[in-house]
């Protein structure tokens, strides 16, 4: 069916009329701050306590807009006879936001969570040279970083948590064994149970009488020969 002549114009005018009769809402900025999405990429905040001056962010930055200066300090030995260690101390951390393209690579590659996205966007300057913000300003922006979103309850447990829980269970078992020894009791030893391993004293595979209940084909050749003789 051929379109009716002028139908496109009528649809356009209808949209215009609906828009004209709709009440306009103006956000009174800067008196009223706009509501920004939680993942807004405003500026980059620095949590310098976590920074180890590994230089990964500066090396991976495609715009070369991160400037880092540091020096080495000698840390005395923690124990008598120990060896002194050296560490990097951060002197300068600056980002030139006139070059930054807000790709977020520096935040992704930081292994110690020292850089974060902040929704702060009011950092305009009258001189482009003032858009290079030093670590004091980056530190202030750190306090505007929103809290991370809640974890998905259906997600898999992180490997770090599983490893930490396993280590804590081993430590608790060791402390329990030491407590039982201090009380004069024999520590309880738990053996894994399964289709091929049973509790001690049952005469089944993996117990204190090895080989007695194993099938003929699983016994060593010497045991089978002695049984036939």
mmCIF file with all atom_site columns, C-alpha atoms in Angstrom:
data_model
loop_
_atom_site.group_PDB
_atom_site.id
_atom_site.type_symbol
_atom_site.label_atom_id
_atom_site.label_alt_id
_atom_site.label_comp_id
_atom_site.label_asym_id
_atom_site.label_entity_id
_atom_site.label_seq_id
_atom_site.pdbx_PDB_ins_code
_atom_site.Cartn_x
_atom_site.Cartn_y
_atom_site.Cartn_z
_atom_site.occupancy
_atom_site.B_iso_or_equiv
_atom_site.pdbx_formal_charge
_atom_site.auth_seq_id
_atom_site.auth_comp_id
_atom_site.auth_asym_id
_atom_site.auth_atom_id
_atom_site.pdbx_PDB_model_num
ATOM 1   C CA . UNK A 1 1   ? 0.000  0.000   0.000  1.00 0.00 ? 1   UNK A CA 1
ATOM 2   C CA . UNK A 1 2   ? 1.422  3.334   -1.063 1.00 0.00 ? 2   UNK A CA 1
ATOM 3   C CA . UNK A 1 3   ? 1.924  5.896   1.718  1.00 0.00 ? 3   UNK A CA 1
ATOM 4   C CA . UNK A 1 4   ? -0.511 8.747   1.912  1.00 0.00 ? 4   UNK A CA 1
ATOM 5   C CA . UNK A 1 5   ? 1.029  11.960  0.566  1.00 0.00 ? 5   UNK A CA 1
ATOM 6   C CA . UNK A 1 6   ? 1.984  14.289  3.412  1.00 0.00 ? 6   UNK A CA 1
ATOM 7   C CA . UNK A 1 7   ? 1.828  11.599  6.162  1.00 0.00 ? 7   UNK A CA 1
ATOM 8   C CA . UNK A 1 8   ? 5.499  12.106  7.054  1.00 0.00 ? 8   UNK A CA 1
ATOM 9   C CA . UNK A 1 9   ? 4.963  15.841  7.488  1.00 0.00 ? 9   UNK A CA 1
ATOM 10  C CA . UNK A 1 10  ? 1.931  15.198  9.680  1.00 0.00 ? 10  UNK A CA 1
ATOM 11  C CA . UNK A 1 11  ? 3.900  12.849  11.945 1.00 0.00 ? 11  UNK A CA 1
ATOM 12  C CA . UNK A 1 12  ? 6.669  15.400  12.305 1.00 0.00 ? 12  UNK A CA 1
ATOM 13  C CA . UNK A 1 13  ? 4.224  18.161  13.213 1.00 0.00 ? 13  UNK A CA 1
ATOM 14  C CA . UNK A 1 14  ? 2.574  15.868  15.769 1.00 0.00 ? 14  UNK A CA 1
ATOM 15  C CA . UNK A 1 15  ? 5.905  15.314  17.500 1.00 0.00 ? 15  UNK A CA 1
ATOM 16  C CA . UNK A 1 16  ? 6.530  19.060  17.485 1.00 0.00 ? 16  UNK A CA 1
ATOM 17  C CA . UNK A 1 17  ? 3.121  19.782  19.026 1.00 0.00 ? 17  UNK A CA 1
ATOM 18  C CA . UNK A 1 18  ? 3.644  17.199  21.785 1.00 0.00 ? 18  UNK A CA 1
ATOM 19  C CA . UNK A 1 19  ? 7.010  18.709  22.628 1.00 0.00 ? 19  UNK A CA 1
ATOM 20  C CA . UNK A 1 20  ? 5.615  22.255  22.662 1.00 0.00 ? 20  UNK A CA 1
ATOM 21  C CA . UNK A 1 21  ? 2.859  21.356  25.122 1.00 0.00 ? 21  UNK A CA 1
ATOM 22  C CA . UNK A 1 22  ? 5.184  19.468  27.479 1.00 0.00 ? 22  UNK A CA 1
ATOM 23  C CA . UNK A 1 23  ? 6.478  21.311  30.531 1.00 0.00 ? 23  UNK A CA 1
ATOM 24  C CA . UNK A 1 24  ? 10.191 22.082  30.370 1.00 0.00 ? 24  UNK A CA 1
ATOM 25  C CA . UNK A 1 25  ? 12.418 21.315  33.362 1.00 0.00 ? 25  UNK A CA 1
ATOM 26  C CA . UNK A 1 26  ? 15.627 23.269  33.758 1.00 0.00 ? 26  UNK A CA 1
ATOM 27  C CA . UNK A 1 27  ? 18.332 22.077  36.165 1.00 0.00 ? 27  UNK A CA 1
ATOM 28  C CA . UNK A 1 28  ? 19.476 25.050  38.207 1.00 0.00 ? 28  UNK A CA 1
ATOM 29  C CA . UNK A 1 29  ? 23.198 24.389  37.905 1.00 0.00 ? 29  UNK A CA 1
ATOM 30  C CA . UNK A 1 30  ? 25.435 25.166  39.811 1.00 0.00 ? 30  UNK A CA 1
ATOM 31  C CA . UNK A 1 31  ? 22.960 25.594  42.681 1.00 0.00 ? 31  UNK A CA 1
ATOM 32  C CA . UNK A 1 32  ? 21.643 22.069  42.008 1.00 0.00 ? 32  UNK A CA 1
ATOM 33  C CA . UNK A 1 33  ? 24.202 19.452  41.081 1.00 0.00 ? 33  UNK A CA 1
ATOM 34  C CA . UNK A 1 34  ? 23.207 17.090  38.271 1.00 0.00 ? 34  UNK A CA 1
ATOM 35  C CA . UNK A 1 35  ? 22.569 13.458  39.027 1.00 0.00 ? 35  UNK A CA 1
ATOM 36  C CA . UNK A 1 36  ? 25.434 11.535  37.438 1.00 0.00 ? 36  UNK A CA 1
ATOM 37  C CA . UNK A 1 37  ? 25.563 7.792   36.753 1.00 0.00 ? 37  UNK A CA 1
ATOM 38  C CA . UNK A 1 38  ? 27.663 5.807   39.239 1.00 0.00 ? 38  UNK A CA 1
ATOM 39  C CA . UNK A 1 39  ? 30.251 4.907   36.583 1.00 0.00 ? 39  UNK A CA 1
ATOM 40  C CA . UNK A 1 40  ? 30.822 8.468   35.395 1.00 0.00 ? 40  UNK A CA 1
ATOM 41  C CA . UNK A 1 41  ? 34.384 9.130   34.222 1.00 0.00 ? 41  UNK A CA 1
ATOM 42  C CA . UNK A 1 42  ? 35.096 12.560  35.605 1.00 0.00 ? 42  UNK A CA 1
ATOM 43  C CA . UNK A 1 43  ? 38.645 12.746  36.891 1.00 0.00 ? 43  UNK A CA 1
ATOM 44  C CA . UNK A 1 44  ? 41.163 10.304  38.369 1.00 0.00 ? 44  UNK A CA 1
ATOM 45  C CA . UNK A 1 45  ? 41.689 10.213  42.121 1.00 0.00 ? 45  UNK A CA 1
ATOM 46  C CA . UNK A 1 46  ? 44.968 9.082   43.686 1.00 0.00 ? 46  UNK A CA 1
ATOM 47  C CA . UNK A 1 47  ? 45.222 6.989   46.850 1.00 0.00 ? 47  UNK A CA 1
ATOM 48  C CA . UNK A 1 48  ? 48.934 7.528   47.301 1.00 0.00 ? 48  UNK A CA 1
ATOM 49  C CA . UNK A 1 49  ? 49.300 5.184   50.280 1.00 0.00 ? 49  UNK A CA 1
ATOM 50  C CA . UNK A 1 50  ? 48.804 2.292   47.844 1.00 0.00 ? 50  UNK A CA 1
ATOM 51  C CA . UNK A 1 51  ? 51.182 3.647   45.212 1.00 0.00 ? 51  UNK A CA 1
ATOM 52  C CA . UNK A 1 52  ? 54.491 1.729   44.990 1.00 0.00 ? 52  UNK A CA 1
ATOM 53  C CA . UNK A 1 53  ? 55.900 3.804   42.108 1.00 0.00 ? 53  UNK A CA 1
ATOM 54  C CA . UNK A 1 54  ? 55.881 0.772   39.823 1.00 0.00 ? 54  UNK A CA 1
ATOM 55  C CA . UNK A 1 55  ? 55.406 3.136   36.843 1.00 0.00 ? 55  UNK A CA 1
ATOM 56  C CA . UNK A 1 56  ? 52.911 0.806   35.145 1.00 0.00 ? 56  UNK A CA 1
ATOM 57  C CA . UNK A 1 57  ? 50.313 3.553   34.745 1.00 0.00 ? 57  UNK A CA 1
ATOM 58  C CA . UNK A 1 58  ? 52.805 5.965   33.175 1.00 0.00 ? 58  UNK A CA 1
ATOM 59  C CA . UNK A 1 59  ? 54.194 3.326   30.789 1.00 0.00 ? 59  UNK A CA 1
ATOM 60  C CA . UNK A 1 60  ? 50.778 2.110   29.642 1.00 0.00 ? 60  UNK A CA 1
ATOM 61  C CA . UNK A 1 61  ? 49.239 5.563   29.191 1.00 0.00 ? 61  UNK A CA 1
ATOM 62  C CA . UNK A 1 62  ? 48.724 6.064   25.415 1.00 0.00 ? 62  UNK A CA 1
ATOM 63  C CA . UNK A 1 63  ? 48.846 9.860   25.787 1.00 0.00 ? 63  UNK A CA 1
ATOM 64  C CA . UNK A 1 64  ? 51.882 10.050  28.086 1.00 0.00 ? 64  UNK A CA 1
ATOM 65  C CA . UNK A 1 65  ? 50.006 12.433  30.352 1.00 0.00 ? 65  UNK A CA 1
ATOM 66  C CA . UNK A 1 66  ? 51.118 10.938  33.720 1.00 0.00 ? 66  UNK A CA 1
ATOM 67  C CA . UNK A 1 67  ? 54.255 12.321  35.359 1.00 0.00 ? 67  UNK A CA 1
ATOM 68  C CA . UNK A 1 68  ? 55.866 10.479  38.270 1.00 0.00 ? 68  UNK A CA 1
ATOM 69  C CA . UNK A 1 69  ? 59.004 11.322  40.247 1.00 0.00 ? 69  UNK A CA 1
ATOM 70  C CA . UNK A 1 70  ? 60.402 9.285   43.116 1.00 0.00 ? 70  UNK A CA 1
ATOM 71  C CA . UNK A 1 71  ? 63.531 8.502   45.107 1.00 0.00 ? 71  UNK A CA 1
ATOM 72  C CA . UNK A 1 72  ? 64.838 5.486   46.976 1.00 0.00 ? 72  UNK A CA 1
ATOM 73  C CA . UNK A 1 73  ? 65.096 5.220   50.744 1.00 0.00 ? 73  UNK A CA 1
ATOM 74  C CA . UNK A 1 74  ? 66.880 2.603   52.827 1.00 0.00 ? 74  UNK A CA 1
ATOM 75  C CA . UNK A 1 75  ? 64.714 0.807   55.361 1.00 0.00 ? 75  UNK A CA 1
ATOM 76  C CA . UNK A 1 76  ? 66.579 -0.520  58.419 1.00 0.00 ? 76  UNK A CA 1
ATOM 77  C CA . UNK A 1 77  ? 66.476 -4.242  59.109 1.00 0.00 ? 77  UNK A CA 1
ATOM 78  C CA . UNK A 1 78  ? 63.428 -5.357  61.056 1.00 0.00 ? 78  UNK A CA 1
ATOM 79  C CA . UNK A 1 79  ? 65.372 -7.984  63.026 1.00 0.00 ? 79  UNK A CA 1
ATOM 80  C CA . UNK A 1 80  ? 68.947 -8.007  64.390 1.00 0.00 ? 80  UNK A CA 1
ATOM 81  C CA . UNK A 1 81  ? 71.301 -9.312  61.755 1.00 0.00 ? 81  UNK A CA 1
ATOM 82  C CA . UNK A 1 82  ? 68.735 -8.802  59.010 1.00 0.00 ? 82  UNK A CA 1
ATOM 83  C CA . UNK A 1 83  ? 69.345 -7.161  55.707 1.00 0.00 ? 83  UNK A CA 1
ATOM 84  C CA . UNK A 1 84  ? 68.470 -3.573  54.951 1.00 0.00 ? 84  UNK A CA 1
ATOM 85  C CA . UNK A 1 85  ? 65.918 -2.991  52.246 1.00 0.00 ? 85  UNK A CA 1
ATOM 86  C CA . UNK A 1 86  ? 65.272 -0.132  49.834 1.00 0.00 ? 86  UNK A CA 1
ATOM 87  C CA . UNK A 1 87  ? 61.892 1.219   48.793 1.00 0.00 ? 87  UNK A CA 1
ATOM 88  C CA . UNK A 1 88  ? 60.587 3.821   46.370 1.00 0.00 ? 88  UNK A CA 1
ATOM 89  C CA . UNK A 1 89  ? 59.103 6.990   47.828 1.00 0.00 ? 89  UNK A CA 1
ATOM 90  C CA . UNK A 1 90  ? 56.685 9.032   45.751 1.00 0.00 ? 90  UNK A CA 1
ATOM 91  C CA . UNK A 1 91  ? 57.749 12.644  45.176 1.00 0.00 ? 91  UNK A CA 1
ATOM 92  C CA . UNK A 1 92  ? 55.410 13.722  42.406 1.00 0.00 ? 92  UNK A CA 1
ATOM 93  C CA . UNK A 1 93  ? 52.319 12.284  40.759 1.00 0.00 ? 93  UNK A CA 1
ATOM 94  C CA . UNK A 1 94  ? 50.627 14.557  38.233 1.00 0.00 ? 94  UNK A CA 1
ATOM 95  C CA . UNK A 1 95  ? 48.132 14.070  35.400 1.00 0.00 ? 95  UNK A CA 1
ATOM 96  C CA . UNK A 1 96  ? 47.776 16.467  32.484 1.00 0.00 ? 96  UNK A CA 1
ATOM 97  C CA . UNK A 1 97  ? 44.029 16.456  31.822 1.00 0.00 ? 97  UNK A CA 1
ATOM 98  C CA . UNK A 1 98  ? 44.478 18.528  28.687 1.00 0.00 ? 98  UNK A CA 1
ATOM 99  C CA . UNK A 1 99  ? 45.999 15.386  27.122 1.00 0.00 ? 99  UNK A CA 1
ATOM 100 C CA . UNK A 1 100 ? 44.048 12.697  28.982 1.00 0.00 ? 100 UNK A CA 1
ATOM 101 C CA . UNK A 1 101 ? 41.425 10.935  26.856 1.00 0.00 ? 101 UNK A CA 1
ATOM 102 C CA . UNK A 1 102 ? 39.793 9.179   29.852 1.00 0.00 ? 102 UNK A CA 1
ATOM 103 C CA . UNK A 1 103 ? 40.450 5.676   28.539 1.00 0.00 ? 103 UNK A CA 1
ATOM 104 C CA . UNK A 1 104 ? 40.951 4.274   32.050 1.00 0.00 ? 104 UNK A CA 1
ATOM 105 C CA . UNK A 1 105 ? 43.960 2.123   31.134 1.00 0.00 ? 105 UNK A CA 1
ATOM 106 C CA . UNK A 1 106 ? 45.990 3.505   34.043 1.00 0.00 ? 106 UNK A CA 1
ATOM 107 C CA . UNK A 1 107 ? 43.266 2.479   36.482 1.00 0.00 ? 107 UNK A CA 1
ATOM 108 C CA . UNK A 1 108 ? 42.978 -1.003  34.992 1.00 0.00 ? 108 UNK A CA 1
ATOM 109 C CA . UNK A 1 109 ? 46.706 -1.782  35.040 1.00 0.00 ? 109 UNK A CA 1
ATOM 110 C CA . UNK A 1 110 ? 47.388 -0.458  38.556 1.00 0.00 ? 110 UNK A CA 1
ATOM 111 C CA . UNK A 1 111 ? 48.175 -3.644  40.563 1.00 0.00 ? 111 UNK A CA 1
ATOM 112 C CA . UNK A 1 112 ? 47.711 -2.027  43.976 1.00 0.00 ? 112 UNK A CA 1
ATOM 113 C CA . UNK A 1 113 ? 44.431 -0.083  43.535 1.00 0.00 ? 113 UNK A CA 1
ATOM 114 C CA . UNK A 1 114 ? 45.943 3.371   43.811 1.00 0.00 ? 114 UNK A CA 1
ATOM 115 C CA . UNK A 1 115 ? 43.879 5.044   41.049 1.00 0.00 ? 115 UNK A CA 1
ATOM 116 C CA . UNK A 1 116 ? 40.094 5.412   40.944 1.00 0.00 ? 116 UNK A CA 1
ATOM 117 C CA . UNK A 1 117 ? 37.460 7.123   38.826 1.00 0.00 ? 117 UNK A CA 1
ATOM 118 C CA . UNK A 1 118 ? 35.800 10.133  40.442 1.00 0.00 ? 118 UNK A CA 1
ATOM 119 C CA . UNK A 1 119 ? 32.598 11.733  39.096 1.00 0.00 ? 119 UNK A CA 1
ATOM 120 C CA . UNK A 1 120 ? 34.049 15.176  39.849 1.00 0.00 ? 120 UNK A CA 1
ATOM 121 C CA . UNK A 1 121 ? 33.946 17.336  36.727 1.00 0.00 ? 121 UNK A CA 1
ATOM 122 C CA . UNK A 1 122 ? 34.385 20.915  37.949 1.00 0.00 ? 122 UNK A CA 1
ATOM 123 C CA . UNK A 1 123 ? 38.079 21.361  37.284 1.00 0.00 ? 123 UNK A CA 1
ATOM 124 C CA . UNK A 1 124 ? 38.065 23.800  34.357 1.00 0.00 ? 124 UNK A CA 1
ATOM 125 C CA . UNK A 1 125 ? 40.865 26.359  34.158 1.00 0.00 ? 125 UNK A CA 1
ATOM 126 C CA . UNK A 1 126 ? 41.360 29.572  32.225 1.00 0.00 ? 126 UNK A CA 1
ATOM 127 C CA . UNK A 1 127 ? 44.892 28.531  31.262 1.00 0.00 ? 127 UNK A CA 1
ATOM 128 C CA . UNK A 1 128 ? 45.531 25.161  29.646 1.00 0.00 ? 128 UNK A CA 1
ATOM 129 C CA . UNK A 1 129 ? 48.798 24.854  31.530 1.00 0.00 ? 129 UNK A CA 1
ATOM 130 C CA . UNK A 1 130 ? 46.855 24.731  34.790 1.00 0.00 ? 130 UNK A CA 1
ATOM 131 C CA . UNK A 1 131 ? 45.118 21.500  33.741 1.00 0.00 ? 131 UNK A CA 1
ATOM 132 C CA . UNK A 1 132 ? 48.154 19.548  34.953 1.00 0.00 ? 132 UNK A CA 1
ATOM 133 C CA . UNK A 1 133 ? 46.933 18.638  38.436 1.00 0.00 ? 133 UNK A CA 1
ATOM 134 C CA . UNK A 1 134 ? 49.392 17.508  41.082 1.00 0.00 ? 134 UNK A CA 1
ATOM 135 C CA . UNK A 1 135 ? 48.976 14.757  43.638 1.00 0.00 ? 135 UNK A CA 1
ATOM 136 C CA . UNK A 1 136 ? 47.467 17.061  46.280 1.00 0.00 ? 136 UNK A CA 1
ATOM 137 C CA . UNK A 1 137 ? 44.516 17.777  44.000 1.00 0.00 ? 137 UNK A CA 1
ATOM 138 C CA . UNK A 1 138 ? 44.287 14.127  42.955 1.00 0.00 ? 138 UNK A CA 1
ATOM 139 C CA . UNK A 1 139 ? 44.234 13.209  46.628 1.00 0.00 ? 139 UNK A CA 1
ATOM 140 C CA . UNK A 1 140 ? 41.289 15.558  47.275 1.00 0.00 ? 140 UNK A CA 1
ATOM 141 C CA . UNK A 1 141 ? 39.362 13.976  44.412 1.00 0.00 ? 141 UNK A CA 1
ATOM 142 C CA . UNK A 1 142 ? 39.888 10.592  46.021 1.00 0.00 ? 142 UNK A CA 1
ATOM 143 C CA . UNK A 1 143 ? 37.287 11.454  48.665 1.00 0.00 ? 143 UNK A CA 1
ATOM 144 C CA . UNK A 1 144 ? 34.635 11.973  45.964 1.00 0.00 ? 144 UNK A CA 1
ATOM 145 C CA . UNK A 1 145 ? 35.024 8.417   44.637 1.00 0.00 ? 145 UNK A CA 1
ATOM 146 C CA . UNK A 1 146 ? 31.718 6.545   45.136 1.00 0.00 ? 146 UNK A CA 1
ATOM 147 C CA . UNK A 1 147 ? 31.583 3.264   47.010 1.00 0.00 ? 147 UNK A CA 1
ATOM 148 C CA . UNK A 1 148 ? 31.925 0.127   44.853 1.00 0.00 ? 148 UNK A CA 1
ATOM 149 C CA . UNK A 1 149 ? 28.691 -1.609  43.859 1.00 0.00 ? 149 UNK A CA 1
ATOM 150 C CA . UNK A 1 150 ? 27.499 -4.607  45.824 1.00 0.00 ? 150 UNK A CA 1
ATOM 151 C CA . UNK A 1 151 ? 28.696 -8.010  44.690 1.00 0.00 ? 151 UNK A CA 1
ATOM 152 C CA . UNK A 1 152 ? 26.398 -10.230 42.667 1.00 0.00 ? 152 UNK A CA 1
ATOM 153 C CA . UNK A 1 153 ? 25.088 -12.901 45.081 1.00 0.00 ? 153 UNK A CA 1
ATOM 154 C CA . UNK A 1 154 ? 25.130 -15.467 42.288 1.00 0.00 ? 154 UNK A CA 1
ATOM 155 C CA . UNK A 1 155 ? 28.738 -14.809 41.267 1.00 0.00 ? 155 UNK A CA 1
ATOM 156 C CA . UNK A 1 156 ? 31.558 -17.241 41.928 1.00 0.00 ? 156 UNK A CA 1
ATOM 157 C CA . UNK A 1 157 ? 33.713 -16.675 44.976 1.00 0.00 ? 157 UNK A CA 1
ATOM 158 C CA . UNK A 1 158 ? 36.996 -14.923 44.165 1.00 0.00 ? 158 UNK A CA 1
ATOM 159 C CA . UNK A 1 159 ? 40.066 -17.141 44.202 1.00 0.00 ? 159 UNK A CA 1
ATOM 160 C CA . UNK A 1 160 ? 41.732 -14.887 46.758 1.00 0.00 ? 160 UNK A CA 1
ATOM 161 C CA . UNK A 1 161 ? 38.909 -15.422 49.261 1.00 0.00 ? 161 UNK A CA 1
ATOM 162 C CA . UNK A 1 162 ? 38.927 -19.184 48.736 1.00 0.00 ? 162 UNK A CA 1
ATOM 163 C CA . UNK A 1 163 ? 42.697 -19.335 49.286 1.00 0.00 ? 163 UNK A CA 1
ATOM 164 C CA . UNK A 1 164 ? 42.440 -17.136 52.388 1.00 0.00 ? 164 UNK A CA 1
ATOM 165 C CA . UNK A 1 165 ? 39.648 -19.295 53.815 1.00 0.00 ? 165 UNK A CA 1
ATOM 166 C CA . UNK A 1 166 ? 41.661 -22.472 53.180 1.00 0.00 ? 166 UNK A CA 1
ATOM 167 C CA . UNK A 1 167 ? 44.671 -20.988 54.960 1.00 0.00 ? 167 UNK A CA 1
ATOM 168 C CA . UNK A 1 168 ? 42.508 -19.900 57.887 1.00 0.00 ? 168 UNK A CA 1
ATOM 169 C CA . UNK A 1 169 ? 41.015 -23.404 58.181 1.00 0.00 ? 169 UNK A CA 1
ATOM 170 C CA . UNK A 1 170 ? 44.489 -24.962 58.255 1.00 0.00 ? 170 UNK A CA 1
ATOM 171 C CA . UNK A 1 171 ? 45.598 -22.504 60.926 1.00 0.00 ? 171 UNK A CA 1
ATOM 172 C CA . UNK A 1 172 ? 42.506 -23.207 63.032 1.00 0.00 ? 172 UNK A CA 1
ATOM 173 C CA . UNK A 1 173 ? 43.088 -26.970 62.743 1.00 0.00 ? 173 UNK A CA 1
ATOM 174 C CA . UNK A 1 174 ? 46.722 -26.561 63.795 1.00 0.00 ? 174 UNK A CA 1
ATOM 175 C CA . UNK A 1 175 ? 45.761 -24.460 66.794 1.00 0.00 ? 175 UNK A CA 1
ATOM 176 C CA . UNK A 1 176 ? 43.131 -27.007 67.795 1.00 0.00 ? 176 UNK A CA 1
ATOM 177 C CA . UNK A 1 177 ? 45.724 -29.807 67.597 1.00 0.00 ? 177 UNK A CA 1
ATOM 178 C CA . UNK A 1 178 ? 48.158 -27.818 69.738 1.00 0.00 ? 178 UNK A CA 1
ATOM 179 C CA . UNK A 1 179 ? 45.422 -27.200 72.284 1.00 0.00 ? 179 UNK A CA 1
ATOM 180 C CA . UNK A 1 180 ? 44.594 -30.882 72.498 1.00 0.00 ? 180 UNK A CA 1
ATOM 181 C CA . UNK A 1 181 ? 48.274 -31.762 72.922 1.00 0.00 ? 181 UNK A CA 1
ATOM 182 C CA . UNK A 1 182 ? 48.562 -29.214 75.716 1.00 0.00 ? 182 UNK A CA 1
ATOM 183 C CA . UNK A 1 183 ? 45.596 -30.863 77.441 1.00 0.00 ? 183 UNK A CA 1
ATOM 184 C CA . UNK A 1 184 ? 47.258 -34.279 77.176 1.00 0.00 ? 184 UNK A CA 1
ATOM 185 C CA . UNK A 1 185 ? 44.864 -35.667 74.603 1.00 0.00 ? 185 UNK A CA 1
ATOM 186 C CA . UNK A 1 186 ? 45.844 -37.278 71.343 1.00 0.00 ? 186 UNK A CA 1
ATOM 187 C CA . UNK A 1 187 ? 45.011 -34.940 68.461 1.00 0.00 ? 187 UNK A CA 1
ATOM 188 C CA . UNK A 1 188 ? 42.244 -36.124 66.228 1.00 0.00 ? 188 UNK A CA 1
ATOM 189 C CA . UNK A 1 189 ? 43.334 -36.877 62.705 1.00 0.00 ? 189 UNK A CA 1
ATOM 190 C CA . UNK A 1 190 ? 40.807 -36.783 59.980 1.00 0.00 ? 190 UNK A CA 1
ATOM 191 C CA . UNK A 1 191 ? 41.399 -38.928 56.919 1.00 0.00 ? 191 UNK A CA 1
ATOM 192 C CA . UNK A 1 192 ? 39.594 -38.300 53.633 1.00 0.00 ? 192 UNK A CA 1
ATOM 193 C CA . UNK A 1 193 ? 36.810 -40.784 53.018 1.00 0.00 ? 193 UNK A CA 1
ATOM 194 C CA . UNK A 1 194 ? 35.544 -41.841 49.643 1.00 0.00 ? 194 UNK A CA 1
ATOM 195 C CA . UNK A 1 195 ? 34.885 -44.818 47.417 1.00 0.00 ? 195 UNK A CA 1
ATOM 196 C CA . UNK A 1 196 ? 38.546 -45.899 47.601 1.00 0.00 ? 196 UNK A CA 1
ATOM 197 C CA . UNK A 1 197 ? 39.464 -44.685 51.095 1.00 0.00 ? 197 UNK A CA 1
ATOM 198 C CA . UNK A 1 198 ? 37.685 -45.670 54.296 1.00 0.00 ? 198 UNK A CA 1
ATOM 199 C CA . UNK A 1 199 ? 38.156 -45.099 57.989 1.00 0.00 ? 199 UNK A CA 1
ATOM 200 C CA . UNK A 1 200 ? 41.161 -46.788 59.706 1.00 0.00 ? 200 UNK A CA 1
ATOM 201 C CA . UNK A 1 201 ? 40.675 -50.326 61.041 1.00 0.00 ? 201 UNK A CA 1
ATOM 202 C CA . UNK A 1 202 ? 38.133 -51.497 58.486 1.00 0.00 ? 202 UNK A CA 1
ATOM 203 C CA . UNK A 1 203 ? 40.601 -53.484 56.424 1.00 0.00 ? 203 UNK A CA 1
ATOM 204 C CA . UNK A 1 204 ? 39.624 -51.677 53.267 1.00 0.00 ? 204 UNK A CA 1
ATOM 205 C CA . UNK A 1 205 ? 41.976 -50.073 50.736 1.00 0.00 ? 205 UNK A CA 1
ATOM 206 C CA . UNK A 1 206 ? 44.150 -47.353 52.189 1.00 0.00 ? 206 UNK A CA 1
ATOM 207 C CA . UNK A 1 207 ? 44.045 -48.653 55.807 1.00 0.00 ? 207 UNK A CA 1
ATOM 208 C CA . UNK A 1 208 ? 46.498 -50.260 58.234 1.00 0.00 ? 208 UNK A CA 1
ATOM 209 C CA . UNK A 1 209 ? 46.295 -53.637 56.486 1.00 0.00 ? 209 UNK A CA 1
ATOM 210 C CA . UNK A 1 210 ? 47.373 -52.837 52.948 1.00 0.00 ? 210 UNK A CA 1
ATOM 211 C CA . UNK A 1 211 ? 46.485 -55.267 50.224 1.00 0.00 ? 211 UNK A CA 1
ATOM 212 C CA . UNK A 1 212 ? 44.383 -57.711 52.296 1.00 0.00 ? 212 UNK A CA 1
ATOM 213 C CA . UNK A 1 213 ? 41.058 -56.740 50.776 1.00 0.00 ? 213 UNK A CA 1
ATOM 214 C CA . UNK A 1 214 ? 42.237 -55.749 47.339 1.00 0.00 ? 214 UNK A CA 1
ATOM 215 C CA . UNK A 1 215 ? 41.035 -57.711 44.316 1.00 0.00 ? 215 UNK A CA 1
ATOM 216 C CA . UNK A 1 216 ? 43.303 -60.442 42.956 1.00 0.00 ? 216 UNK A CA 1
ATOM 217 C CA . UNK A 1 217 ? 44.157 -58.411 39.882 1.00 0.00 ? 217 UNK A CA 1
ATOM 218 C CA . UNK A 1 218 ? 45.277 -55.409 41.994 1.00 0.00 ? 218 UNK A CA 1
ATOM 219 C CA . UNK A 1 219 ? 47.644 -57.376 44.263 1.00 0.00 ? 219 UNK A CA 1
ATOM 220 C CA . UNK A 1 220 ? 51.376 -57.482 43.503 1.00 0.00 ? 220 UNK A CA 1
ATOM 221 C CA . UNK A 1 221 ? 52.689 -60.524 41.634 1.00 0.00 ? 221 UNK A CA 1
ATOM 222 C CA . UNK A 1 222 ? 54.510 -61.792 44.747 1.00 0.00 ? 222 UNK A CA 1
ATOM 223 C CA . UNK A 1 223 ? 51.336 -61.819 46.821 1.00 0.00 ? 223 UNK A CA 1
ATOM 224 C CA . UNK A 1 224 ? 49.413 -63.668 44.122 1.00 0.00 ? 224 UNK A CA 1
ATOM 225 C CA . UNK A 1 225 ? 52.207 -66.270 43.770 1.00 0.00 ? 225 UNK A CA 1
ATOM 226 C CA . UNK A 1 226 ? 52.312 -66.869 47.521 1.00 0.00 ? 226 UNK A CA 1
ATOM 227 C CA . UNK A 1 227 ? 48.525 -67.307 47.605 1.00 0.00 ? 227 UNK A CA 1
ATOM 228 C CA . UNK A 1 228 ? 48.627 -69.960 44.855 1.00 0.00 ? 228 UNK A CA 1
ATOM 229 C CA . UNK A 1 229 ? 51.436 -71.861 46.587 1.00 0.00 ? 229 UNK A CA 1
#
